[in-house]
Coordinates of N, CA and C in Angstrom, one line a residue:
X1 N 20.5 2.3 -14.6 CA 20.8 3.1 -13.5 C 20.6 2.3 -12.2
X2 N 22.1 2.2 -11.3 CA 21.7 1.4 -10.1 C 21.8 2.6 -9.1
X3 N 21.6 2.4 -8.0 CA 21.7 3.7 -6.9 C 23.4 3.4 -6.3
X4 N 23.7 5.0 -6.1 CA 25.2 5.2 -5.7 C 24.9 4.9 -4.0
X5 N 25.6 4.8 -3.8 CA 26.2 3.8 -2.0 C 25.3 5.2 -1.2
X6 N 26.0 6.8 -1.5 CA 24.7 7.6 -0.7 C 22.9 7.6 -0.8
X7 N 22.8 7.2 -1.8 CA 21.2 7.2 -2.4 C 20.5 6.2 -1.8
X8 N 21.2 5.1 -2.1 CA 20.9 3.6 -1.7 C 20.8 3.4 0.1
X9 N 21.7 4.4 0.4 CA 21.8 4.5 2.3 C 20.8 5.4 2.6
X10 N 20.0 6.4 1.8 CA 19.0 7.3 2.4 C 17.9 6.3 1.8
X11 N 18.1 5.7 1.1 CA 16.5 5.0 0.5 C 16.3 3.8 1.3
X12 N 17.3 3.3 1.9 CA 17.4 1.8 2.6 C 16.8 2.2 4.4
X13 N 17.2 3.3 3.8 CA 17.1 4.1 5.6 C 15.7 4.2 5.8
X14 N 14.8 4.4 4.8 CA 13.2 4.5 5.0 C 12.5 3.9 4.7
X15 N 12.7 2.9 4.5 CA 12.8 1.4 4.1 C 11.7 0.5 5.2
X16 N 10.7 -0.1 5.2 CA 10.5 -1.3 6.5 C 10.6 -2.3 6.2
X17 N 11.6 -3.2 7.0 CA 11.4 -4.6 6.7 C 10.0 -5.6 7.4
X18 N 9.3 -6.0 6.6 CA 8.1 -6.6 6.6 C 8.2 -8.2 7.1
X19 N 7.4 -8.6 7.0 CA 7.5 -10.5 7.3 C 8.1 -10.9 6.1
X20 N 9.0 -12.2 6.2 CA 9.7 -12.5 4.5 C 10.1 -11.5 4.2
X21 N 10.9 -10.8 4.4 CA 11.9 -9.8 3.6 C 11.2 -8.8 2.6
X22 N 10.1 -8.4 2.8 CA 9.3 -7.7 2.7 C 9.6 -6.2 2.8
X23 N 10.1 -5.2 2.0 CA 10.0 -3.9 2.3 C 9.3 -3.3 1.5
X24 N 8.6 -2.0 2.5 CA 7.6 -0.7 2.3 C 8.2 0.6 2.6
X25 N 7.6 1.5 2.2 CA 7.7 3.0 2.2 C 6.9 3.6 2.4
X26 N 6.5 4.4 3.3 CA 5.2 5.3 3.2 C 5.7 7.0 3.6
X27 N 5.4 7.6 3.1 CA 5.6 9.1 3.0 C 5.3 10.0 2.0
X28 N 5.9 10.8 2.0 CA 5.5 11.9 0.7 C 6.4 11.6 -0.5
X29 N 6.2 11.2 -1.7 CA 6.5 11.0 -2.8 C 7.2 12.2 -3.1
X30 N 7.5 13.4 -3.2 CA 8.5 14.2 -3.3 C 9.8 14.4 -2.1
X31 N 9.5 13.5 -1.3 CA 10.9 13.5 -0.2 C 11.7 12.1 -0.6
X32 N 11.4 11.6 -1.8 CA 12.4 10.5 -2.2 C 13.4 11.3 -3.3
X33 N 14.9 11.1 -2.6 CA 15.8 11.1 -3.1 C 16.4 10.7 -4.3
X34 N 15.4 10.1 -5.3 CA 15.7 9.5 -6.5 C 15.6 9.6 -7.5
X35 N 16.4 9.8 -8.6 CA 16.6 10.0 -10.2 C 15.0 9.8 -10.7
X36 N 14.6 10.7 -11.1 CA 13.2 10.6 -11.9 C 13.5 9.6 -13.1
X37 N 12.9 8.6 -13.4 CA 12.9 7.6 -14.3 C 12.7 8.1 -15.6
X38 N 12.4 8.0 -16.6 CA 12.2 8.6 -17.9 C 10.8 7.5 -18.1
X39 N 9.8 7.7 -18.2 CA 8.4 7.0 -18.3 C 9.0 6.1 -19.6
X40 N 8.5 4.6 -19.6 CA 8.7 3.7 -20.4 C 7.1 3.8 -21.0
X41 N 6.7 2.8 -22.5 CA 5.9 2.4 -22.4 C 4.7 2.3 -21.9
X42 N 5.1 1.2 -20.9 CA 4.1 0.5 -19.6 C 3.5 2.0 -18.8
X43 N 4.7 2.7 -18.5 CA 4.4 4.1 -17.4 C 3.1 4.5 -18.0
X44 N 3.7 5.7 -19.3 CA 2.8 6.2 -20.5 C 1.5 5.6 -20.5
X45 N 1.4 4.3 -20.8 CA -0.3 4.1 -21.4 C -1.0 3.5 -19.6
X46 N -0.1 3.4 -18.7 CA -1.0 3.2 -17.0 C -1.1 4.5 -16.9
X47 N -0.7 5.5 -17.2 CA -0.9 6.7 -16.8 C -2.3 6.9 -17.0
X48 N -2.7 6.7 -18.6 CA -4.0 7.1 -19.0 C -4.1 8.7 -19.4
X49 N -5.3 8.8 -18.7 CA -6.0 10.3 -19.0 C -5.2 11.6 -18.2
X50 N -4.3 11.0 -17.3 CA -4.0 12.0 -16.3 C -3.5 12.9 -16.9
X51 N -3.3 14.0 -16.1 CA -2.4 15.3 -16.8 C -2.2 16.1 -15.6
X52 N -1.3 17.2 -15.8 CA -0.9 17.9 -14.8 C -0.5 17.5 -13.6
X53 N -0.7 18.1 -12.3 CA -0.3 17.7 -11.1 C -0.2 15.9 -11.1
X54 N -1.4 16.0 -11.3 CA -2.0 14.3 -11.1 C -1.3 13.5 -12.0
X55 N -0.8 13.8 -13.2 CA 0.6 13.0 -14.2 C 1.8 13.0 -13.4
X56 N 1.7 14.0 -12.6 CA 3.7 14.0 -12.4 C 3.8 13.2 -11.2
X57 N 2.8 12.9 -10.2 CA 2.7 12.5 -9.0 C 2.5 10.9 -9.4
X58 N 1.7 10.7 -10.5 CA 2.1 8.9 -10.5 C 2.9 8.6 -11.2
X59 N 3.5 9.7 -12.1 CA 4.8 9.1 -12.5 C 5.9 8.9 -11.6
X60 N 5.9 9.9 -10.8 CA 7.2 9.9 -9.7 C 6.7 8.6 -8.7
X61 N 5.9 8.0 -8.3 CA 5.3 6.8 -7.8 C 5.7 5.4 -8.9
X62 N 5.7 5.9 -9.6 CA 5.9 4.6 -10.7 C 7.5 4.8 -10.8
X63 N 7.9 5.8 -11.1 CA 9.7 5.6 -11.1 C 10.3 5.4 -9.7
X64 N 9.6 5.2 -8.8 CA 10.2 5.1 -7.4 C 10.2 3.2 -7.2
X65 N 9.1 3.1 -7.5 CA 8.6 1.7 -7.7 C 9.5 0.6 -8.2
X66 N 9.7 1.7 -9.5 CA 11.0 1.0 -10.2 C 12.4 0.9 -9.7
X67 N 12.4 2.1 -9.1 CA 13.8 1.7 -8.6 C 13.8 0.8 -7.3
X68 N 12.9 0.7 -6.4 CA 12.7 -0.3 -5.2 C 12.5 -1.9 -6.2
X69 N 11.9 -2.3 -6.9 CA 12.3 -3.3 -7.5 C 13.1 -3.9 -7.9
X70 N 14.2 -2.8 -8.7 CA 15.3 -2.7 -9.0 C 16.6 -2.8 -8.3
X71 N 16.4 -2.4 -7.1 CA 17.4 -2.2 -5.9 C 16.9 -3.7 -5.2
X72 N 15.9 -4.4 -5.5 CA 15.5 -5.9 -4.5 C 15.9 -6.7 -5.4
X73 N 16.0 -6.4 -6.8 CA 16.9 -7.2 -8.0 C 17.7 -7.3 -8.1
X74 N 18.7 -6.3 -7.9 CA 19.9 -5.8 -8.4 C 20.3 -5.9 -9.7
X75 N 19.2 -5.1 -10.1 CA 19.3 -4.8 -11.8 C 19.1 -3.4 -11.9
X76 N 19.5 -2.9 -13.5 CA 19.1 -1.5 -13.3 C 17.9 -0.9 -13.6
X77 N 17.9 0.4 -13.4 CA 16.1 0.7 -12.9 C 15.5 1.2 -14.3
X78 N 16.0 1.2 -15.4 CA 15.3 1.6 -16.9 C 15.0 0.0 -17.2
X79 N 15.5 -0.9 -17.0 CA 15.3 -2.3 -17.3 C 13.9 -3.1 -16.4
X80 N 13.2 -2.3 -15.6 CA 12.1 -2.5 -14.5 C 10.9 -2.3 -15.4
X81 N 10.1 -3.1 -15.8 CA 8.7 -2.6 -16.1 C 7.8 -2.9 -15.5
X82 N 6.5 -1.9 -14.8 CA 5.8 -2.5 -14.1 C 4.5 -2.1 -15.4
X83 N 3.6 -3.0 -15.0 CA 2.5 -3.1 -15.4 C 1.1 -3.3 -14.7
X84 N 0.0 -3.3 -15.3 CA -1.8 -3.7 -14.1 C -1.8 -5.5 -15.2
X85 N -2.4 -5.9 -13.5 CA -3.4 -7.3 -14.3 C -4.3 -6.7 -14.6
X86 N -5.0 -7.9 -15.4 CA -6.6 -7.9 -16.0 C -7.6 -7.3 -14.6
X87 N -7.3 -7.3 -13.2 CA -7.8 -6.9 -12.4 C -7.5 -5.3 -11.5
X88 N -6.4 -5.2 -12.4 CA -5.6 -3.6 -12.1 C -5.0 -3.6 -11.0
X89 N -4.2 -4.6 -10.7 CA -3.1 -4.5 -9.8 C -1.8 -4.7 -10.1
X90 N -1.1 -4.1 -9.8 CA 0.4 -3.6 -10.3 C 1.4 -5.2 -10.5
X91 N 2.1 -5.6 -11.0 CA 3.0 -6.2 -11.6 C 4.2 -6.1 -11.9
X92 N 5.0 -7.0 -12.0 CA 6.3 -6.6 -12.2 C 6.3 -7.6 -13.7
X93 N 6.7 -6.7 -14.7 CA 6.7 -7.8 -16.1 C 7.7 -7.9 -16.7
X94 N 8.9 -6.8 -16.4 CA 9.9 -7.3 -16.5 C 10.9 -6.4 -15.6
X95 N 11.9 -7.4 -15.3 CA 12.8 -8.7 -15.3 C 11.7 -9.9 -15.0
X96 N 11.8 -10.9 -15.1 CA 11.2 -12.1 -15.2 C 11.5 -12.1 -13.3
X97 N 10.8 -12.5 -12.5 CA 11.1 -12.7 -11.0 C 10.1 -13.1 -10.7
X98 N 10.3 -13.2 -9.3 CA 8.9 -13.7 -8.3 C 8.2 -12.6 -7.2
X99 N 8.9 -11.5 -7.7 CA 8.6 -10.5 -6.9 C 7.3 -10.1 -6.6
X100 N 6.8 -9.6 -5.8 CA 5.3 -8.7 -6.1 C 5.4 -7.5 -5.2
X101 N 4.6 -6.7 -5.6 CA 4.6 -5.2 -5.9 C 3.0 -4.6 -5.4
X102 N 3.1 -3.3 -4.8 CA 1.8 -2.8 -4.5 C 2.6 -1.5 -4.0
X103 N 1.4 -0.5 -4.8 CA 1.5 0.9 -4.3 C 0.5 1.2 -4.6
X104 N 0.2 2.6 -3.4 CA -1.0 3.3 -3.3 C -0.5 4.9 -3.1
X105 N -1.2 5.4 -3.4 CA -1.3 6.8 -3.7 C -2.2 8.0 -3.6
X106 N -2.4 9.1 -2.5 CA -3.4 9.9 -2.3 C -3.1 11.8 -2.1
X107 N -3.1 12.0 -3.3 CA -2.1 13.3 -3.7 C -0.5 12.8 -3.7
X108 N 0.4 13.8 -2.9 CA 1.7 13.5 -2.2 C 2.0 12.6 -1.8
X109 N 1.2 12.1 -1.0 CA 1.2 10.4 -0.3 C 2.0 9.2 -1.4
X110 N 2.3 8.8 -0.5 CA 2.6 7.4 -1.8 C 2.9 6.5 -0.2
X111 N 2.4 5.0 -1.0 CA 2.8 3.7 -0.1 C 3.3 3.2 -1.4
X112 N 4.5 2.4 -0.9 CA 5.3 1.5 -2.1 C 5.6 0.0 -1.2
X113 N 5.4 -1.2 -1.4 CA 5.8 -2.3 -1.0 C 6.4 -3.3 -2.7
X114 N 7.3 -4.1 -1.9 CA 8.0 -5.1 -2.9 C 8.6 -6.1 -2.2
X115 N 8.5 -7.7 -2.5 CA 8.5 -8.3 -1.4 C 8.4 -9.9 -1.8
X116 N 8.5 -11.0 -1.7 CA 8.9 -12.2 -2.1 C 7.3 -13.3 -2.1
X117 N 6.4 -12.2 -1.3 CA 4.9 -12.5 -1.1 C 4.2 -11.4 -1.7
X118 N 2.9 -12.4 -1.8 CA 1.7 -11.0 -1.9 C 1.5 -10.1 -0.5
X119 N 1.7 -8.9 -1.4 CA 1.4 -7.8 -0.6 C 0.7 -6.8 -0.6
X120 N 0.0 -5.8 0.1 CA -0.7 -5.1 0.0 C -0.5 -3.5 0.3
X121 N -0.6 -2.3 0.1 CA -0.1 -1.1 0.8 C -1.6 -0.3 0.4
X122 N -1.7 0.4 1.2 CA -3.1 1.4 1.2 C -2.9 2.6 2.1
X123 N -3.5 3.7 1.7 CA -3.5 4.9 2.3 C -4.5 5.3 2.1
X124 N -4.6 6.2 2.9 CA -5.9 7.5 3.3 C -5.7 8.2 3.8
X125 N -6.6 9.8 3.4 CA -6.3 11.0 4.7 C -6.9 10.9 5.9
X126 N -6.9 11.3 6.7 CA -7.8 11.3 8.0 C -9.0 12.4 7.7
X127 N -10.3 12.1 7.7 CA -10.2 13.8 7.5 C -11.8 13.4 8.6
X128 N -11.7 13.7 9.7 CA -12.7 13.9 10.8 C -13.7 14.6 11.3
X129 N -14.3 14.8 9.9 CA -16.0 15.2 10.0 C -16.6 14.9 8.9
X130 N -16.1 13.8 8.1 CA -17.0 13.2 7.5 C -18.1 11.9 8.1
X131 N -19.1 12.0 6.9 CA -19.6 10.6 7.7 C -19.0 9.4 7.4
X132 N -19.1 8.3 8.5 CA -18.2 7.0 7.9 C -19.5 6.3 7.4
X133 N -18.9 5.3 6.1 CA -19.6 4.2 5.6 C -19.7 2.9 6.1
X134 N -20.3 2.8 7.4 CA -20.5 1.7 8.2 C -21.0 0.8 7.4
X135 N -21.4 0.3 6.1 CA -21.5 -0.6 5.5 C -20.2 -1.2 5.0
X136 N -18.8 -0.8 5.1 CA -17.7 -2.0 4.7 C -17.6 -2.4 5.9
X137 N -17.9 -2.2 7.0 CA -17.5 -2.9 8.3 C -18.2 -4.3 8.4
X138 N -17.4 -4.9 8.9 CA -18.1 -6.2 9.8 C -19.1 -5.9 10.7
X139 N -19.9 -7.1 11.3 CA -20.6 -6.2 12.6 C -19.6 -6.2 13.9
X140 N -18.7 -7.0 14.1 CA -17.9 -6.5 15.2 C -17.3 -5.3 14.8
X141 N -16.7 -5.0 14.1 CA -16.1 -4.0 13.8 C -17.0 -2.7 14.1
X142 N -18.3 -2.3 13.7 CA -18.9 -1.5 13.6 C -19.2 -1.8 15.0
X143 N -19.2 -2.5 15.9 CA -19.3 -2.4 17.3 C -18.4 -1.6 18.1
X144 N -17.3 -2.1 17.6 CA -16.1 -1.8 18.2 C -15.9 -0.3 18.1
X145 N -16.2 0.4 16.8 CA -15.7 1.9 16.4 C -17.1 2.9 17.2
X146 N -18.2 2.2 17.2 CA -19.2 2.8 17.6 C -18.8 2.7 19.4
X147 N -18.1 2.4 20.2 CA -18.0 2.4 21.1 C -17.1 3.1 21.8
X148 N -16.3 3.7 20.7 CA -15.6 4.4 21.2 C -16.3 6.2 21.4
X149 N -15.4 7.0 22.0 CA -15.7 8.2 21.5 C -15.4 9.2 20.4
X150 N -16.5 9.7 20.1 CA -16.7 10.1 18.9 C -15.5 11.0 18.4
X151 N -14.5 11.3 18.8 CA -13.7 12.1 18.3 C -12.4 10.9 17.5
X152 N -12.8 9.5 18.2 CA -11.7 8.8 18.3 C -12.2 8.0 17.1
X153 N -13.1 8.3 16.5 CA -13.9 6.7 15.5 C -13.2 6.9 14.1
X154 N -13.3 8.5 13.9 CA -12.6 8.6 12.2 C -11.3 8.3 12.1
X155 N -10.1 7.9 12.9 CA -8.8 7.4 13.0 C -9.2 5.6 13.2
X156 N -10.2 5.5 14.2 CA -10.7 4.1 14.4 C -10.6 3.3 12.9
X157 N -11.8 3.9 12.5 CA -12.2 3.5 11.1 C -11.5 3.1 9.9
X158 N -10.6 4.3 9.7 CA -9.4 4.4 9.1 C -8.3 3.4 8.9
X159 N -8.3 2.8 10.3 CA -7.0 1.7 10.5 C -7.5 0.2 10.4
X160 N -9.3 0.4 10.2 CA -9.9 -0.5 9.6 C -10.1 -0.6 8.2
X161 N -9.8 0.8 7.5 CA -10.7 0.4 6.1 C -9.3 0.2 6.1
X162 N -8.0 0.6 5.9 CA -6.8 0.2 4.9 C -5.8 -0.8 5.5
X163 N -6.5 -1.5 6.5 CA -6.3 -2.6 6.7 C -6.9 -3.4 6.2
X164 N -7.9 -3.4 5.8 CA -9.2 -3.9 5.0 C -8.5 -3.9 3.3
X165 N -8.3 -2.8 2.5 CA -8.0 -2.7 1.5 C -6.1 -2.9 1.2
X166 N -5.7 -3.1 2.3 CA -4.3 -3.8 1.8 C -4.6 -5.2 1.9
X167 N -5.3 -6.0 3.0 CA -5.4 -7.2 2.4 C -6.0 -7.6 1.1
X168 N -6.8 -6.7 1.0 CA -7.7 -7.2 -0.4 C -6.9 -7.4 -1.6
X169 N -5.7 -6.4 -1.5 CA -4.7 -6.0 -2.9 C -3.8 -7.0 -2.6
X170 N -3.4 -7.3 -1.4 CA -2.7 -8.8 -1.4 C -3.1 -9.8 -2.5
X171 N -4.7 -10.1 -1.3 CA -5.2 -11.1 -2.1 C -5.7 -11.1 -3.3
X172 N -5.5 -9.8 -4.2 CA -5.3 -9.6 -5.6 C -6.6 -9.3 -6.3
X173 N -7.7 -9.4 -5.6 CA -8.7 -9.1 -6.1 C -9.6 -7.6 -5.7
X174 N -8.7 -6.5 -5.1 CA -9.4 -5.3 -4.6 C -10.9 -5.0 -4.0
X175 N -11.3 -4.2 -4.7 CA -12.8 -4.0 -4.2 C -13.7 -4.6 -4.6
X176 N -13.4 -5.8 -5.6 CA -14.2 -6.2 -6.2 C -15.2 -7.3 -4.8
X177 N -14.2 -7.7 -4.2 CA -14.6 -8.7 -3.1 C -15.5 -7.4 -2.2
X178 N -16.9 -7.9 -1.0 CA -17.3 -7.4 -0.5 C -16.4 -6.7 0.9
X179 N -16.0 -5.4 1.2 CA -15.6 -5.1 2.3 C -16.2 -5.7 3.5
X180 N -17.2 -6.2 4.1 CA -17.9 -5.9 5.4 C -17.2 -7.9 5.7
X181 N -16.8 -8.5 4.7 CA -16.7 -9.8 4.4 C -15.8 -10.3 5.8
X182 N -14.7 -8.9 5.2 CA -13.4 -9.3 6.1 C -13.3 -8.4 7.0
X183 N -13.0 -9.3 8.1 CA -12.8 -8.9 9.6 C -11.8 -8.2 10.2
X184 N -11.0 -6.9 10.7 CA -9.6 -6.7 11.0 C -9.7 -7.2 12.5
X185 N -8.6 -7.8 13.2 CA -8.3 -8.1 14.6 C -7.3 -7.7 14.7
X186 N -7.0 -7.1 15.9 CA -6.0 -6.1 16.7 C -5.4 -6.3 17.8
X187 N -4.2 -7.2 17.5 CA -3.7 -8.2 18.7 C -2.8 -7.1 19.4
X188 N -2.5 -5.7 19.2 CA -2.1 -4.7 19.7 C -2.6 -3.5 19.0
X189 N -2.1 -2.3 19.4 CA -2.3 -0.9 18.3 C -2.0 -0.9 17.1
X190 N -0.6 -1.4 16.5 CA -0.4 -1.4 15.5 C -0.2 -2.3 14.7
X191 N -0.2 -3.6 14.8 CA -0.4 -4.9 13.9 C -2.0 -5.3 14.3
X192 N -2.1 -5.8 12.9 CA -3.3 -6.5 12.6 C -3.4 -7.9 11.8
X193 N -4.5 -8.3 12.7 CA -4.7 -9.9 11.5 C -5.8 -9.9 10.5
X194 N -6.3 -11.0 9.8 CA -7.1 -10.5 9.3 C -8.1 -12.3 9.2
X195 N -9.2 -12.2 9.5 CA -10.5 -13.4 9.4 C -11.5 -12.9 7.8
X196 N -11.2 -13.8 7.6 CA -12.0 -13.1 5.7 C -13.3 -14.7 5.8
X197 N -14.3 -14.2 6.3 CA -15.2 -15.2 5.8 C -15.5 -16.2 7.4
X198 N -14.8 -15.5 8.1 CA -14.9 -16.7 9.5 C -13.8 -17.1 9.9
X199 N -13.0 -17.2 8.7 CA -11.5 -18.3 8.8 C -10.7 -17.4 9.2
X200 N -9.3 -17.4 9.6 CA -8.2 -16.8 9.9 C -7.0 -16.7 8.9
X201 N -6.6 -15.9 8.7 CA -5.4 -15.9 7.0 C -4.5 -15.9 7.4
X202 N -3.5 -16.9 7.3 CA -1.9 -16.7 7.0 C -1.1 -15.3 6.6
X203 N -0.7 -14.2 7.3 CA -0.5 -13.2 7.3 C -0.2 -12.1 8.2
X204 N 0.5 -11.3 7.7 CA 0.9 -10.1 8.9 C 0.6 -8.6 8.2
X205 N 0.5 -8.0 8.9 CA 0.0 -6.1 8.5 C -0.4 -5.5 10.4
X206 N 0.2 -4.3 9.4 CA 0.5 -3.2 10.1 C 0.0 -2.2 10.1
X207 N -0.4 -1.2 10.8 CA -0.8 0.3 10.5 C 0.3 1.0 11.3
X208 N 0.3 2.6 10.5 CA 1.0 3.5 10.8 C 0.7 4.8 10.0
X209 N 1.2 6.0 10.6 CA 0.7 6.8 10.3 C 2.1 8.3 9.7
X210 N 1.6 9.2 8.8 CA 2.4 10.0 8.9 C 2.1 11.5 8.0
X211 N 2.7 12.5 7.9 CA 2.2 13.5 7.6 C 2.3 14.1 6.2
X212 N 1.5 14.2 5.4 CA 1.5 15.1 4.4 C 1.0 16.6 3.9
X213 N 1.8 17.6 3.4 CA 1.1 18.9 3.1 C 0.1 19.3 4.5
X214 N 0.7 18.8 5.8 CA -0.2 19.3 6.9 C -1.0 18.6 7.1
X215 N -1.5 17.1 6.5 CA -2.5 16.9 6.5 C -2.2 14.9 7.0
X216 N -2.9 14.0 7.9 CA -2.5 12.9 8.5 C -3.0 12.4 8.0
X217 N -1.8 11.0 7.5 CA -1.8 10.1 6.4 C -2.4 8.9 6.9
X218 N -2.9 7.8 7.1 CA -3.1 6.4 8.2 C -2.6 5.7 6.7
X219 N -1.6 4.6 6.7 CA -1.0 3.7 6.1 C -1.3 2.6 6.5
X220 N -1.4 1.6 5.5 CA -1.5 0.0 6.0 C -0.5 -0.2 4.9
X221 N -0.1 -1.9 5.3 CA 0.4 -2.8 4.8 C 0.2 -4.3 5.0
X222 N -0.3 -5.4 4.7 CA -0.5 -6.8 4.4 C 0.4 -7.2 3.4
X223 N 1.1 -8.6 4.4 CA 2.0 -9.5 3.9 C 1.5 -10.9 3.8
X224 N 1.4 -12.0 2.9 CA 0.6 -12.7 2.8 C 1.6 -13.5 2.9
X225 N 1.3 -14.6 4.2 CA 2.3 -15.6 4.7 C 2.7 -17.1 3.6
X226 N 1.0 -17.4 3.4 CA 0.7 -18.4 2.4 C 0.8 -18.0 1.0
X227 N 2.2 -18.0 0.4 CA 2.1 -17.6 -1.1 C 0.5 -18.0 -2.1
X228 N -0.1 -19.1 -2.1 CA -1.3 -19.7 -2.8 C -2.4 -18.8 -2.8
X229 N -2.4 -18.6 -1.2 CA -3.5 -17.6 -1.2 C -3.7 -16.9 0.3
X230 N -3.3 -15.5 0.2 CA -3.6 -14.8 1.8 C -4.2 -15.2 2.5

């Protein structure tokens, strides 16, 4: 299944183009316009335990996945397998390519990237009376959000942790690495760099924001300039 010239123009339409030809998606996983995939294999057993609501929602994330792969391939989208590494990050296993792949997911939410680099995509809800875990922060960072006003720090924070956690999924290793390690810097509102360790990383990300079931989504994305290593 390839996408018809209409499908392909609403999907292309919501589309970002990233650093290196890089595209993402971020929005509600049921406002994509696309043929529900028939779960392969790979789908089935990454699914796991899920059921109900929570089955249908990473399936339709995983068949979307497939067809953005598929449409950066120009193959068809039953012929797409994605898979987890040994570290549980998404893969493309077949067609054979150099592609790489990252999606995140929080209910409805879905972030989808696919891209010629390592990449990263991460979401979260906003939700502004919880307490934050000032332990993934750097100490600048935890300066920076503590200085602001307190109405402003749970969005602050936010555009820190999943800029924090899309580079990490870049760099392929998740949570396993300590959060407070890596630094976000904010050469405007909406792009970010990233210093992991002191050093400065070959790389570009973004934050942005958008709405689900009433409820404000904060999205990141990290593109990792240095194929070897973000």
């Amino acid at each position: 299944m390839t996408l018809d010239d209409d499908l392909a123009q609403a999907w292309c339409g919501g589309l970002r183009v990233g650093p290196v030809g890089t595209m993402a998606w971020f929005g509600r996983i049921d406002d994509i316009a696309l043929p529900l995939l028939a779960p392969n294999a790979s789908d089935s057993a990454d699914a796991g335990h899920r059921s109900g609501e929570a089955l249908r929602l990473f399936l339709a994330r995983r068949s979307a996945l497939r067809h953005l792969v598929a449409w950066r391939l120009e193959v068809e989208a039953e012929t797409v397998v994605i898979g987890y590494d040994g570290q549980g990050a998404p893969r493309v296993r077949a067609p054979r390519s150099d592609v790489f792949v990252s999606v995140s997911g929080r209910g409805s939410g879905a972030g989808l990237a696919v891209g010629p680099r390592p990449v990263g995509v991460d979401i979260e809800p906003l939700e502004p009376n919880v307490d934050l875990p000032r332990a993934v922060l750097a100490p600048a960072e935890r300066e920076r959000i503590e200085a602001l006003p307190q109405s402003r720090r749970a969005v602050a924070f936010l555009h820190h942790w999943t800029a924090k956690e899309a580079y990490l999924k870049a760099l392929g290793t998740g949570l396993l690495r300590d959060p407070a390690e890596v630094a976000v810097c904010w050469p405007d509102a909406s792009d970010f760099s990233i210093r992991d360790g002191g050093r400065a990383v070959a790389g570009e990300g973004t934050v942005s924001s958008f709405e689900a079931n009433m409820q404000t989504i904060v999205a990141a994305c990290f593109v990792a300039i240095d194929a070897n290593r973000p």
